[in-house]
mmCIF file of C-alpha atoms and ligand atoms in Angstrom:
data_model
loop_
_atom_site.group_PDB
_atom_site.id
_atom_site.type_symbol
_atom_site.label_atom_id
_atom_site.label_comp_id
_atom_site.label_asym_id
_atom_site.label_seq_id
_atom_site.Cartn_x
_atom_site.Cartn_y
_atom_site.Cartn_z
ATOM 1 C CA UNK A 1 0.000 0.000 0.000
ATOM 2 C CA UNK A 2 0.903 3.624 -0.933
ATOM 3 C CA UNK A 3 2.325 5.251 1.811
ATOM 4 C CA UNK A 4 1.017 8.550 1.897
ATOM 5 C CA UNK A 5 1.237 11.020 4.600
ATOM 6 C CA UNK A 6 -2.105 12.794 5.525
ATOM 7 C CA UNK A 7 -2.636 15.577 7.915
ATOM 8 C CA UNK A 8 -5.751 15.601 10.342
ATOM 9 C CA UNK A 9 -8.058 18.530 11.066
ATOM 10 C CA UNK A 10 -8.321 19.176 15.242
ATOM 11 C CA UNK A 11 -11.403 17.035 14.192
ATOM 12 C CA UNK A 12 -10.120 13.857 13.056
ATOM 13 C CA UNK A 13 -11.112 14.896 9.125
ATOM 14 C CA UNK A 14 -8.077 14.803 6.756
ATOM 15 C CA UNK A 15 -7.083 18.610 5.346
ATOM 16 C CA UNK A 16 -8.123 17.791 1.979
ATOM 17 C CA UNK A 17 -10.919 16.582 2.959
ATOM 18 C CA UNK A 18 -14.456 19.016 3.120
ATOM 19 C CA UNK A 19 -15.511 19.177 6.581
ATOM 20 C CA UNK A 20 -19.314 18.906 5.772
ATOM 21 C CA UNK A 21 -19.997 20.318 9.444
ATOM 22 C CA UNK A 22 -17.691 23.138 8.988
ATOM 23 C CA UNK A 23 -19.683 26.652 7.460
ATOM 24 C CA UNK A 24 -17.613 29.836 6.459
ATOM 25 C CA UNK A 25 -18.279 32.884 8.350
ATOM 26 C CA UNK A 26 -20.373 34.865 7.041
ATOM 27 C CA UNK A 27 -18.264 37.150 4.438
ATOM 28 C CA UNK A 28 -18.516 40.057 3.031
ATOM 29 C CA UNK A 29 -16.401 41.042 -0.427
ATOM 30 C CA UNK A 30 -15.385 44.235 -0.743
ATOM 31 C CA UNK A 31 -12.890 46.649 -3.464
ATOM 32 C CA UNK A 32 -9.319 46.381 -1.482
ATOM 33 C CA UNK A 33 -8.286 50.555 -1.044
ATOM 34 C CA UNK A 34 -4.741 50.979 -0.831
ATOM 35 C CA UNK A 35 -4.990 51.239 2.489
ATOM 36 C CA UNK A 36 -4.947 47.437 3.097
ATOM 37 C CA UNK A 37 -2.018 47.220 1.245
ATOM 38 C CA UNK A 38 -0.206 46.201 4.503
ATOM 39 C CA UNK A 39 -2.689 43.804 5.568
ATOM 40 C CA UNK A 40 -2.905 42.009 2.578
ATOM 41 C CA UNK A 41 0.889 42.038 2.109
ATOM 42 C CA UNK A 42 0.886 39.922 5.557
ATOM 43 C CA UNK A 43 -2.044 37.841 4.031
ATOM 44 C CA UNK A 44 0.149 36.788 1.513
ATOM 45 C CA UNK A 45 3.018 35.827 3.088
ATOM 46 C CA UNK A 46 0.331 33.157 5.373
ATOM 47 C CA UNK A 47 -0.104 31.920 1.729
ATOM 48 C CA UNK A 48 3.053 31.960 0.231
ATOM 49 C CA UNK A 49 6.898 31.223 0.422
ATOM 50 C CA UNK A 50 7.514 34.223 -1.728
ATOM 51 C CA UNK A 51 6.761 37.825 -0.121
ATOM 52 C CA UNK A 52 5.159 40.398 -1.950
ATOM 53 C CA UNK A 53 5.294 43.899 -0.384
ATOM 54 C CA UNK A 54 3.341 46.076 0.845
ATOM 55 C CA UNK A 55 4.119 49.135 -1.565
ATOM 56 C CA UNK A 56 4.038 46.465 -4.590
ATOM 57 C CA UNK A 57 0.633 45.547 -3.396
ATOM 58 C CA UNK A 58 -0.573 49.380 -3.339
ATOM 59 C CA UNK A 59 0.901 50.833 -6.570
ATOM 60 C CA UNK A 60 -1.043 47.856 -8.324
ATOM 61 C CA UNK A 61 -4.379 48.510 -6.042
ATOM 62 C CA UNK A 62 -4.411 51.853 -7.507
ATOM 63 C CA UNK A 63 -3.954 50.827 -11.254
ATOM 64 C CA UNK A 64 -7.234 51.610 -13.166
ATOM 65 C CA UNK A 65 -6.965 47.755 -15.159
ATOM 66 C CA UNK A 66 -6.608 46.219 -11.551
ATOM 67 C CA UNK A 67 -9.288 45.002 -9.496
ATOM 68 C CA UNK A 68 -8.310 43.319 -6.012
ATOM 69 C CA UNK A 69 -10.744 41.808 -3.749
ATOM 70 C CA UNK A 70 -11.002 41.068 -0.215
ATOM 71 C CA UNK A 71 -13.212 38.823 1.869
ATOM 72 C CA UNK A 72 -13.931 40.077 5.707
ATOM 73 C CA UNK A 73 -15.862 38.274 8.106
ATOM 74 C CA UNK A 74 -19.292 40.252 8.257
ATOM 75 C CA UNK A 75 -19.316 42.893 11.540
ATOM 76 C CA UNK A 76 -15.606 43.193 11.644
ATOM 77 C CA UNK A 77 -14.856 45.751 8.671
ATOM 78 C CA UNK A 78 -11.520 46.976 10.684
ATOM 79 C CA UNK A 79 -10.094 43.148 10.907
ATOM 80 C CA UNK A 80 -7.499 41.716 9.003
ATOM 81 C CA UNK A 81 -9.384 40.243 5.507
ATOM 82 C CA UNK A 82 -9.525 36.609 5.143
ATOM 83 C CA UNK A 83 -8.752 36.258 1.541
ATOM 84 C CA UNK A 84 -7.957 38.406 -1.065
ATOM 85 C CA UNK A 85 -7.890 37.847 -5.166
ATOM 86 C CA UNK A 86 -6.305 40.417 -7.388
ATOM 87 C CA UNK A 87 -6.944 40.192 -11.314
ATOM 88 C CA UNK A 88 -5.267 42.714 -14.545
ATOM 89 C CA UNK A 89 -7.671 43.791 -17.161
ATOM 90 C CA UNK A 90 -6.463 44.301 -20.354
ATOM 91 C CA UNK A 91 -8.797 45.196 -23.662
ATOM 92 C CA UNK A 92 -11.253 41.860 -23.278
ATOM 93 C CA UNK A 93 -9.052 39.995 -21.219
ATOM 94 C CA UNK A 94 -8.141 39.595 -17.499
ATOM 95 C CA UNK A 95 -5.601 37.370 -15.855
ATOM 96 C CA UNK A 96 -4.926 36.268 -12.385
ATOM 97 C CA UNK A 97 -2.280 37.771 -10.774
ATOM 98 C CA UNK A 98 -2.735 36.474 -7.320
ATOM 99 C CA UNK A 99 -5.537 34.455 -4.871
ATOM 100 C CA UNK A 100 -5.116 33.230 -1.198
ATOM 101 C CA UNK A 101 -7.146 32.773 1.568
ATOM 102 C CA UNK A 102 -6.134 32.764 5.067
ATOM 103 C CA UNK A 103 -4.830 29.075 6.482
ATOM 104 C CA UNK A 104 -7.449 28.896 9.060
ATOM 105 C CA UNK A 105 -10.140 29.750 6.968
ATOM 106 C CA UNK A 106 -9.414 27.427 3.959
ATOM 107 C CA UNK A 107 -12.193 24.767 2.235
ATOM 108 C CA UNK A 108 -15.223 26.605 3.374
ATOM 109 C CA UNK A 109 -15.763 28.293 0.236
ATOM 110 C CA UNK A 110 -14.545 31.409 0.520
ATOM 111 C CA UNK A 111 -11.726 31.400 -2.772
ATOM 112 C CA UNK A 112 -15.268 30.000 -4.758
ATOM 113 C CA UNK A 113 -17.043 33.301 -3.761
ATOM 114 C CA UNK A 114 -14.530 35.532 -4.584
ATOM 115 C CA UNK A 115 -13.773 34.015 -8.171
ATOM 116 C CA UNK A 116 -17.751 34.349 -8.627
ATOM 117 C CA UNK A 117 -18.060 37.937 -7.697
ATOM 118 C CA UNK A 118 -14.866 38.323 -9.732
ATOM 119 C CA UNK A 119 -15.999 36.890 -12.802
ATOM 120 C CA UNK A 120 -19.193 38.780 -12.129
ATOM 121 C CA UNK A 121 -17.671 42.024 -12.371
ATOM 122 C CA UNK A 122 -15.680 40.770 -15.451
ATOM 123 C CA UNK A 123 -19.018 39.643 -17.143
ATOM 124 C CA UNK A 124 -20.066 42.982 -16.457
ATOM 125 C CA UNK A 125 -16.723 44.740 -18.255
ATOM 126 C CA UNK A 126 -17.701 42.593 -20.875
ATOM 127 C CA UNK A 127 -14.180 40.545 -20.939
ATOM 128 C CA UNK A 128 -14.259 37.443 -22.437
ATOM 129 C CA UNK A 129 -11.672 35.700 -21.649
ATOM 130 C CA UNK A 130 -9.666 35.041 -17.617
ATOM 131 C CA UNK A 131 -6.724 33.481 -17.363
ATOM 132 C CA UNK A 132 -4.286 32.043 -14.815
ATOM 133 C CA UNK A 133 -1.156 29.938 -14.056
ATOM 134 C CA UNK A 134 -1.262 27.714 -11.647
ATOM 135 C CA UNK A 135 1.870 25.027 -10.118
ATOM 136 C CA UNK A 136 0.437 21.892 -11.252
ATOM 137 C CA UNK A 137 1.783 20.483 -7.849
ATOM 138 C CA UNK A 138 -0.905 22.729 -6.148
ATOM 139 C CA UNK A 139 -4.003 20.136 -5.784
ATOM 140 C CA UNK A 140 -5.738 22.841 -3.910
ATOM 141 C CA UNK A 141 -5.784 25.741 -6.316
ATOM 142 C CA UNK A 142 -6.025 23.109 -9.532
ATOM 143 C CA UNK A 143 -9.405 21.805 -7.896
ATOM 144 C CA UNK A 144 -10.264 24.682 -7.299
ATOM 145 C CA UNK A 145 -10.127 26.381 -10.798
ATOM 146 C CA UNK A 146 -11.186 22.831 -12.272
ATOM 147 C CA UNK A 147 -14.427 23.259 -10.111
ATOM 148 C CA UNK A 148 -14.874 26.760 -11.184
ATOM 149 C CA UNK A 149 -14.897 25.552 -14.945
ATOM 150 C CA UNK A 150 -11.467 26.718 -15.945
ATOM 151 C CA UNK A 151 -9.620 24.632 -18.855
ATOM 152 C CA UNK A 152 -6.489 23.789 -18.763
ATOM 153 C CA UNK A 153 -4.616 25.128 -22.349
ATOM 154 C CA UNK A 154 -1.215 24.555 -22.325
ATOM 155 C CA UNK A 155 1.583 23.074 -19.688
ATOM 156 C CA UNK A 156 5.037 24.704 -18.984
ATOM 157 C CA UNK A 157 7.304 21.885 -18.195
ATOM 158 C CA UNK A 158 9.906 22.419 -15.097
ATOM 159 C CA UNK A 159 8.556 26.067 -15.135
ATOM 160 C CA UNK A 160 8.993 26.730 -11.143
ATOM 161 C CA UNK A 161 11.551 25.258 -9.129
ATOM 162 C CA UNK A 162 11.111 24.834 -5.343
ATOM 163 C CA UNK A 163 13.291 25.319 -2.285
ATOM 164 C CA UNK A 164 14.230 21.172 -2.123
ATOM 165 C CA UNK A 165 15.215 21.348 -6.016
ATOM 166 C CA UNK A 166 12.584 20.114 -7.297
ATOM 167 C CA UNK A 167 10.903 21.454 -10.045
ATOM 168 C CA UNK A 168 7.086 21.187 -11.158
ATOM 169 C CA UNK A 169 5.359 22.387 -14.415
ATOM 170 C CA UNK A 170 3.195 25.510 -14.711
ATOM 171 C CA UNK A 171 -0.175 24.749 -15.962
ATOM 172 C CA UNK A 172 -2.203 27.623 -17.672
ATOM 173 C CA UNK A 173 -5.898 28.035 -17.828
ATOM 174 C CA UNK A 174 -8.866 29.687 -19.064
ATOM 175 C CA UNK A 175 -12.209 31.198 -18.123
ATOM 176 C CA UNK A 176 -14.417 31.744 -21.089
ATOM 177 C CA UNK A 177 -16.646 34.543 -19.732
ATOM 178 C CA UNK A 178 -19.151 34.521 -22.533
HETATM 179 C C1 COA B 201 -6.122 27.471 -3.280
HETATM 180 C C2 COA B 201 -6.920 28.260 -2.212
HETATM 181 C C3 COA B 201 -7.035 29.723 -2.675
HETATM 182 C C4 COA B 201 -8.320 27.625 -2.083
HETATM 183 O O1 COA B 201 -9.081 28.445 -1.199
HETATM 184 P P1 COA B 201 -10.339 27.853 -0.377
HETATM 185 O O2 COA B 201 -11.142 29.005 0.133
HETATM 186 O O3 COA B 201 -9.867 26.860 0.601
HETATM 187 O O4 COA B 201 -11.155 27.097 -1.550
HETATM 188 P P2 COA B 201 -12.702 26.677 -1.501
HETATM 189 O O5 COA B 201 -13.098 26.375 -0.093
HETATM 190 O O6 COA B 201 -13.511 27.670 -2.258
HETATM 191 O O7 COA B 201 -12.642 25.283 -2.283
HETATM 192 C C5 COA B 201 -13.225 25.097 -3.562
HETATM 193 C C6 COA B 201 -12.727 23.785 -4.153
HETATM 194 O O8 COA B 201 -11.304 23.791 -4.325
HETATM 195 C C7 COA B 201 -10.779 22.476 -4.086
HETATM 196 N N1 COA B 201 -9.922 22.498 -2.898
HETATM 197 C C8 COA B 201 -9.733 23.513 -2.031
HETATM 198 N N2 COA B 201 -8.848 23.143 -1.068
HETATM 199 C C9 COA B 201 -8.498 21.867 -1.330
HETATM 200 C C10 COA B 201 -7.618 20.950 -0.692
HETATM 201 N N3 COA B 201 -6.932 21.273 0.434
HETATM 202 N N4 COA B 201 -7.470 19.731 -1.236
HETATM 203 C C11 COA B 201 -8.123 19.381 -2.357
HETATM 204 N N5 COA B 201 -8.995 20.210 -3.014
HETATM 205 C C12 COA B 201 -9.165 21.438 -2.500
HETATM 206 C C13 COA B 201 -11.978 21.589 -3.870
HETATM 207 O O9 COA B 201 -12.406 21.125 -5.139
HETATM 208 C C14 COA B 201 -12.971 22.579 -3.281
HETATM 209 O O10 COA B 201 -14.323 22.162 -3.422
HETATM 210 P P3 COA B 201 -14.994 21.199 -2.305
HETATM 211 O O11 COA B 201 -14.608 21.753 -0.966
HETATM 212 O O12 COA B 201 -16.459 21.309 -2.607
HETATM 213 O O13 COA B 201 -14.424 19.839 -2.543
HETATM 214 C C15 COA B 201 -6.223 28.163 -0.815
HETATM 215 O O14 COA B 201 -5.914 26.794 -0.535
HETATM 216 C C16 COA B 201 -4.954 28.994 -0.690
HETATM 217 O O15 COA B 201 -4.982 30.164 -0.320
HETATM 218 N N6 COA B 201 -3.794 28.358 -0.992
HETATM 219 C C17 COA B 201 -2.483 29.060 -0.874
HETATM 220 C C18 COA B 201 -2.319 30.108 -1.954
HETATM 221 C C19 COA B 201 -2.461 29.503 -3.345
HETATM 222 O O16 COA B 201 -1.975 28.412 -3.638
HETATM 223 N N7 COA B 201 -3.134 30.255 -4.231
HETATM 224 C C20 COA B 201 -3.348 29.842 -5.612
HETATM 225 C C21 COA B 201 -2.188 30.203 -6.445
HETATM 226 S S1 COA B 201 -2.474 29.798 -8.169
#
């Protein structure tokens, strides 16, 4: 038998596993200002090996073709957001730039509602197409865009190479909006 290493929720439930007991907070989503730069700077690097800073985060918040969204648990608008997604528009297209949500608050939906209201406010721009790249080693975000109806269109072989050496291919993908 396969030896595979899984890691259990406090409740017993393995992480990749959907906790069917377990609801999101209720969440609203919200235009990031560049005020949250910080915030979401410190969001990322919960998500991420790879920092992105704070000022990086706000010159691109205030770009016209950017839109950058944040989830915050409802009654708590001065708390930390518990996800954020930020997306470039350009002519009829729009591409992923970034997505995480908070480790605590992972697999109760909340990446799913901000891709919706995303791609809601796309539909309404009239774009056509979104796009994203995604480490084909990430189960996690793959499901997630696979769920979401995303196609995979091409595969970069050995594209990003990890701290251990190892390297794993970039897969690309596409939302047709209309
Ligand atoms: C990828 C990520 C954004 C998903 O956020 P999330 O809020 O947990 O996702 P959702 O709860 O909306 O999950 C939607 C679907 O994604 C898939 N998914 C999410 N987490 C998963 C996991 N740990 N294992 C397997 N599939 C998973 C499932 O298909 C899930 O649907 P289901 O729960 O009905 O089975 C989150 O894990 C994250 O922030 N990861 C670190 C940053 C990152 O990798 N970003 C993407 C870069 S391309």
């Amino acid at each position: 038998m396969q030896n595979r290493k899984i890691t259990l929720r406090s409740n017993g439930l393995p992480t990749d596993m959907r906790n069917p007991f377990r609801r999101s907070k209720d969440i609203s989503l919200e235009l990031a200002p560049p005020q949250q730069a910080r915030e979401i700077s410190n969001l990322h690097t919960k998500c991420f090996d790879r920092e992105w800073g704070t000022a990086e985060i706000a010159n691109l918040i205030e770009q016209d073709n950017v839109l950058c969204i944040i989830a915050k648990e409802v009654g708590k608008p001065k708390a930390a957001p518990l996800a954020f997604a930020m997306v470039r528009i350009a002519a009829d297209e729009a591409e992923i730039l970034s997505i995480g949500v908070d480790p605590s608050e992972r697999r109760t939906g909340i990446a799913t509602k901000i891709l919706e209201e995303i791609t809601r406010r796309l539909h309404a721009e009239r774009t056509k197409k979104l796009f994203l790249e995604v480490d084909l080693a990430n189960q996690p975000a793959v499901n997630l865009y696979k769920q979401l109806r995303f196609k995979s269109i091409a595969e970069r072989p050995s594209y990003y190479q990890h701290d251990n050496g190892e390297k794993s291919a970039a897969l690309v993908m596409r939302l047709d909006l209309v």
